[in-house]
Coordinates of C-alpha atoms in Angstrom, one line a residue:
M223 CA 228.4 34.3 -18.8
S224 CA 231.5 34.8 -21.0
V225 CA 231.2 36.2 -24.5
H226 CA 233.2 35.4 -27.7
R227 CA 236.7 36.9 -27.7
I228 CA 237.6 39.7 -29.9
K229 CA 241.0 41.2 -30.5
P230 CA 241.9 44.9 -30.9
R231 CA 243.6 46.3 -34.0
A232 CA 247.4 47.1 -33.6
L233 CA 248.2 50.8 -34.0
V234 CA 249.9 52.6 -36.8
P235 CA 252.0 55.8 -36.8
G236 CA 249.9 58.8 -36.3
N237 CA 247.3 56.9 -34.1
T238 CA 246.3 58.4 -30.6
V239 CA 246.8 56.8 -27.4
G240 CA 244.6 57.8 -24.5
I241 CA 245.9 57.9 -21.0
T242 CA 243.4 57.6 -18.2
A243 CA 243.7 57.1 -14.5
P244 CA 240.7 54.7 -13.5
A245 CA 242.1 54.2 -10.1
S246 CA 244.5 56.5 -8.2
P247 CA 245.8 59.9 -9.6
G248 CA 248.9 60.2 -11.6
D249 CA 251.5 62.9 -12.0
W250 CA 251.7 65.3 -15.0
E251 CA 255.4 65.5 -15.2
Q252 CA 255.6 61.7 -14.9
M253 CA 253.1 61.3 -17.8
K254 CA 255.0 63.7 -20.1
S255 CA 258.2 61.7 -19.4
A256 CA 256.6 58.3 -20.0
A257 CA 254.8 59.8 -23.2
A258 CA 258.2 60.1 -25.0
Y259 CA 258.3 56.3 -25.3
L260 CA 255.0 56.3 -27.0
E261 CA 256.0 59.2 -29.3
Q262 CA 259.1 57.4 -30.4
L263 CA 256.7 54.7 -31.8
G264 CA 255.1 57.5 -34.0
L265 CA 252.1 57.7 -31.8
R266 CA 250.1 60.7 -30.5
V267 CA 249.2 61.0 -26.7
Q268 CA 246.1 62.5 -25.3
V269 CA 246.1 62.7 -21.5
G270 CA 242.7 62.4 -19.8
N271 CA 241.4 64.8 -17.2
T272 CA 241.4 62.0 -14.5
V273 CA 245.2 61.9 -14.4
L274 CA 245.3 65.3 -12.7
K275 CA 242.0 64.8 -10.5
Q276 CA 242.2 63.9 -7.0
H277 CA 239.3 62.7 -4.8
G278 CA 240.8 61.3 -1.7
Y279 CA 242.9 58.3 -2.9
L280 CA 240.9 58.3 -6.1
S281 CA 241.6 60.1 -9.4
G282 CA 238.3 61.8 -9.4
T283 CA 234.8 60.5 -8.5
D284 CA 233.5 57.2 -9.7
A285 CA 231.3 59.0 -12.2
E286 CA 234.3 61.0 -13.6
R287 CA 236.5 58.0 -14.0
A288 CA 234.0 55.8 -15.6
E289 CA 232.7 58.6 -17.9
E290 CA 236.3 59.1 -19.2
L291 CA 236.9 55.5 -19.8
N292 CA 233.7 55.1 -21.5
A293 CA 234.3 58.1 -23.6
M294 CA 237.7 56.9 -24.7
F295 CA 236.3 53.7 -25.9
A296 CA 233.6 55.5 -27.8
D297 CA 236.0 58.0 -29.3
P298 CA 237.0 57.0 -32.8
G299 CA 240.0 59.4 -32.6
I300 CA 241.5 57.4 -29.7
H301 CA 242.9 54.1 -30.9
A302 CA 244.3 52.5 -27.6
I303 CA 243.9 53.1 -23.9
L304 CA 246.8 53.0 -21.5
C305 CA 246.3 53.4 -17.7
A306 CA 248.4 55.9 -15.9
R307 CA 248.8 53.8 -12.8
G308 CA 247.0 51.4 -10.5
G309 CA 246.6 52.2 -6.8
Y310 CA 242.8 51.6 -5.9
G311 CA 239.4 52.2 -7.3
T312 CA 238.7 50.2 -10.4
P313 CA 236.2 47.8 -8.7
R314 CA 234.0 51.0 -7.8
I315 CA 233.5 51.8 -11.4
A316 CA 233.0 48.3 -13.1
D317 CA 229.2 48.6 -12.9
R318 CA 229.3 52.0 -14.5
L319 CA 230.9 50.9 -17.9
D320 CA 229.1 50.2 -21.1
Y321 CA 230.3 46.7 -22.1
E322 CA 228.2 46.6 -25.2
M323 CA 229.8 49.9 -26.5
I324 CA 233.2 48.6 -25.5
R325 CA 232.6 45.5 -27.6
A326 CA 231.5 47.6 -30.5
N327 CA 234.6 49.7 -30.3
P328 CA 237.5 47.1 -29.6
K329 CA 240.8 48.8 -29.0
V330 CA 243.9 48.1 -26.9
F331 CA 243.3 48.4 -23.2
W332 CA 246.5 48.2 -21.1
G333 CA 247.5 48.1 -17.5
Y334 CA 248.0 45.9 -14.3
S335 CA 247.7 45.9 -10.5
D336 CA 244.4 47.5 -9.7
I337 CA 243.5 47.5 -13.3
T338 CA 243.0 43.6 -13.0
F339 CA 239.4 44.2 -12.0
L340 CA 238.7 46.0 -15.3
H341 CA 240.5 43.3 -17.2
A342 CA 238.2 40.7 -15.6
A343 CA 235.1 42.7 -16.2
I344 CA 235.8 43.7 -19.8
G345 CA 237.0 40.2 -20.8
K346 CA 234.0 38.6 -19.3
L347 CA 231.3 41.1 -20.3
S348 CA 232.7 42.4 -23.7
G349 CA 235.0 39.6 -24.7
L350 CA 237.8 42.1 -25.6
V351 CA 241.4 40.7 -25.3
T352 CA 243.2 43.3 -23.0
F353 CA 246.8 43.6 -22.0
H354 CA 248.5 43.1 -18.5
G355 CA 251.4 45.3 -18.9
P356 CA 253.5 48.2 -17.6
M357 CA 251.8 51.5 -17.2
M358 CA 252.8 55.0 -17.6
I359 CA 254.1 55.2 -14.0
D360 CA 256.5 52.4 -14.8
L361 CA 257.9 53.9 -17.9
C362 CA 258.9 57.3 -16.3
K363 CA 261.3 55.5 -13.9
M364 CA 265.0 56.6 -14.3
D365 CA 266.1 52.9 -14.3
V366 CA 263.3 51.5 -16.3
N367 CA 264.4 48.1 -17.9
P368 CA 264.7 47.8 -21.7
L369 CA 262.5 44.8 -21.7
T370 CA 259.8 46.7 -19.9
V371 CA 259.9 49.3 -22.7
Q372 CA 260.1 46.7 -25.4
N373 CA 256.6 45.6 -24.5
L374 CA 255.2 48.8 -26.2
Q375 CA 256.3 47.3 -29.5
L376 CA 253.0 45.2 -29.0
L377 CA 251.0 48.4 -29.5
V378 CA 252.2 48.8 -33.2
Q379 CA 253.2 45.2 -34.3
P380 CA 251.3 42.2 -33.5
G381 CA 253.5 39.8 -31.7
V382 CA 253.2 36.3 -30.1
L383 CA 254.3 36.0 -26.5
C384 CA 257.0 33.3 -26.0
Y385 CA 258.3 33.4 -22.4
T386 CA 261.4 31.3 -21.7
E387 CA 264.3 31.4 -19.1
E388 CA 266.1 33.9 -21.4
I389 CA 264.2 36.5 -19.2
A390 CA 264.7 35.0 -15.8
P391 CA 265.0 31.6 -14.2
L392 CA 261.6 29.7 -13.9
D393 CA 260.7 27.1 -11.1
V394 CA 258.6 24.1 -11.9
L395 CA 256.4 23.4 -9.1
V396 CA 254.2 20.8 -10.7
E397 CA 255.3 19.1 -13.9
G398 CA 253.0 19.0 -17.0
V399 CA 251.7 20.7 -20.1
A400 CA 248.6 22.8 -20.0
S401 CA 246.6 24.9 -22.6
G402 CA 244.0 27.4 -22.2
P403 CA 243.3 31.1 -22.4
L404 CA 245.6 33.4 -20.2
I405 CA 243.5 35.1 -17.5
G406 CA 244.2 36.6 -14.1
G407 CA 246.4 39.4 -12.8
N408 CA 246.7 40.9 -9.3
L409 CA 245.8 38.3 -6.7
S410 CA 244.0 40.8 -4.4
L411 CA 241.8 42.0 -7.2
I412 CA 241.1 38.6 -8.5
V413 CA 239.7 37.6 -5.2
S414 CA 237.6 40.8 -5.0
T415 CA 235.7 39.7 -8.1
L416 CA 234.3 36.7 -6.4
G417 CA 230.6 36.9 -5.8
T418 CA 230.2 39.7 -8.3
P419 CA 229.0 39.8 -12.0
Y420 CA 232.6 40.0 -13.0
E421 CA 233.8 36.8 -11.1
I422 CA 236.7 35.4 -12.7
D423 CA 236.0 32.0 -14.6
T424 CA 239.0 29.8 -14.5
T425 CA 237.4 26.7 -16.3
G426 CA 240.1 25.3 -18.6
A427 CA 242.3 28.4 -18.2
L428 CA 245.9 29.2 -17.4
L429 CA 245.4 31.4 -14.3
F430 CA 248.1 34.0 -13.8
I431 CA 248.5 35.7 -10.3
E432 CA 251.0 38.2 -8.8
D433 CA 250.9 40.7 -5.9
I434 CA 252.9 43.2 -4.0
D435 CA 253.4 44.2 -0.2
E436 CA 251.1 41.2 1.0
E437 CA 252.3 39.2 3.9
P438 CA 252.1 35.3 3.5
Y439 CA 249.1 35.1 6.0
R440 CA 247.2 37.5 3.7
I441 CA 248.2 35.6 0.6
D442 CA 247.2 32.5 2.4
R443 CA 243.7 33.9 3.0
M444 CA 243.3 34.9 -0.5
L445 CA 244.6 31.7 -2.1
N446 CA 242.4 29.6 0.3
Q447 CA 239.3 31.6 -0.9
L448 CA 240.2 30.8 -4.4
R449 CA 240.7 27.3 -3.6
L450 CA 237.3 27.1 -1.8
A451 CA 235.7 28.7 -4.8
G452 CA 237.0 25.9 -7.0
K453 CA 239.4 28.2 -9.1
F454 CA 242.4 26.0 -8.9
A455 CA 240.4 22.8 -9.4
D456 CA 238.8 24.3 -12.5
A457 CA 242.0 25.7 -14.0
A458 CA 244.2 23.9 -16.6
G459 CA 247.4 25.3 -15.1
M460 CA 248.8 28.0 -12.9
V461 CA 251.3 30.7 -13.9
I462 CA 253.0 32.4 -10.8
G463 CA 254.3 35.9 -11.4
D464 CA 256.3 38.2 -9.2
F465 CA 255.3 38.6 -5.6
N466 CA 257.1 41.8 -4.7
N467 CA 257.9 42.4 -1.0
C468 CA 255.7 39.6 0.3
A469 CA 257.9 38.4 3.1
P470 CA 256.6 38.2 6.8
R471 CA 256.7 41.5 8.7
K472 CA 253.9 41.6 11.2
R473 CA 254.3 38.0 12.4
K474 CA 257.7 36.8 13.7
V475 CA 256.5 33.2 13.3
S476 CA 255.1 32.7 9.8
L477 CA 254.7 30.3 7.0
S478 CA 256.7 31.2 4.0
L479 CA 255.1 32.4 0.7
D480 CA 256.5 29.2 -0.9
E481 CA 254.8 27.1 1.8
V482 CA 251.5 28.9 1.3
I483 CA 251.6 28.3 -2.5
Q484 CA 252.5 24.6 -1.8
D485 CA 249.4 24.2 0.4
H486 CA 246.8 25.8 -2.0
I487 CA 248.1 25.7 -5.5
V488 CA 250.6 22.9 -5.9
A489 CA 248.1 20.7 -3.8
A490 CA 245.6 21.0 -6.8
G491 CA 247.9 18.9 -8.9
K492 CA 247.7 21.1 -12.1
P493 CA 250.9 22.1 -13.9
V494 CA 252.4 25.1 -12.2
M495 CA 255.6 27.3 -12.9
A496 CA 256.7 30.2 -11.0
G497 CA 259.3 33.1 -11.3
F498 CA 257.7 34.9 -14.3
R499 CA 258.8 38.5 -14.2
I500 CA 255.4 39.8 -14.6
G501 CA 253.8 42.2 -12.2
H502 CA 255.3 44.7 -9.8
C503 CA 258.8 44.0 -11.0
S504 CA 261.6 44.9 -13.4
P505 CA 261.3 43.8 -16.2
N506 CA 257.6 43.6 -16.3
I507 CA 256.5 41.4 -19.3
A508 CA 253.1 42.1 -20.9
L509 CA 250.5 39.4 -21.2
P510 CA 247.6 39.3 -23.7
L511 CA 244.7 38.2 -21.5
G512 CA 242.1 35.9 -23.1
I513 CA 244.5 34.6 -25.8
E514 CA 245.0 30.9 -25.9
A515 CA 248.3 29.8 -24.7
T516 CA 250.4 26.7 -23.7
M517 CA 252.6 26.2 -20.7
N518 CA 255.2 23.5 -21.0
T519 CA 257.2 22.9 -17.7
Y520 CA 259.4 20.3 -19.4
E521 CA 260.7 23.0 -21.8
K522 CA 260.1 25.8 -19.3
R523 CA 258.0 27.8 -21.8
L524 CA 254.8 29.9 -21.8
E525 CA 253.8 30.6 -25.5
C526 CA 250.7 32.2 -26.9
H527 CA 249.0 30.5 -29.9
E528 CA 248.5 33.9 -31.7
P529 CA 249.1 37.7 -31.2
G530 CA 246.8 39.7 -29.0
T531 CA 246.2 42.2 -31.7
Y532 CA 245.6 42.1 -35.5
A533 CA 247.2 44.3 -38.2

C-alpha cells in the first residue's frame, strides 16, 4: 500500500551531498571529477565507502551497501544522496532498508538505471519524492551535455519540470491529455518489482520507461509482462524515454522496437508520447518521481504541477 507523498528540502550552500554506490562500484577519479559540479553550487561532497568497494559486480556486500544508504538517510549532516552509478544490485538490498526512518528523514535521493528499484521501493513504502536523474558517472564524461549538468540546479533551487520539443523532437503515438503522478524508470527494473512488496502501482499514473542494450524480443517480453499485469490498463498515460542501443542483434529477423511498443503500449489506448531525452542518453533530463504532472500530446508538453523539493 502506498503512503502519503512527502517532498525533500532543497539544499543551500554549505550543505553536504552524500555519494553512495548501492549497485555496482564506482571509480575514485571519476567521482572527484564529477564532484566539481556539486562544489560549484556551493555544496560539500562526502563520498561513501561503497564507491571503492568491490564484491564481484557489486559495490560491497548487500549488508554494506544497505547499511551505508540507511546511514546516509539517518545522518543529519548529509542533506542529499546522489548515486555514483547504476549497474546491478539494488533489488538485493530493498528488504534491508528502513523505510520508516527514511520517511522521518526526507532528503533528495537521486539516480537512475538500476536505481529504479530503490525509487519504486522508497516511493511506495516511505512516500518520499525521489529524482530519476543523471549520476556521478554521467557528470565526469568529457562531452557531458550542458543540459545534463543543468539538472543539478534542482538540488539548490526548487524548479518545475516543463518538457517541450525545445529539448528534442517528441513523437505522439496516441493523442490525448493525461494527468497523474510521474512514476517508473528503467523497464528491466520496473518488471523486476512485480510480485514483490515493492511492485509498481500504475493506477492513475503517468508511467515512464527507458532502457539500454535490450533487443526488441527482450523488450517485448517485459512489456508483455507489464501488460498482463494490468499496468498499462491502469495507467493514465505513458511517457517513453530513451531506448539506447535497443536494435536487433541476435536475431536477423525481428520485430522493431516501434512495433513492440505499438503491440503492447499503443494498443492500451492511453495517451502516449515518445522521444523524451530521459535515461541512458545525452542530455539526460531529471524527473521528480511521485509529483503530479500532465502530459498534453496536442501541445507536446509534459509539465509537473509543482517542484519536487521545497525551499
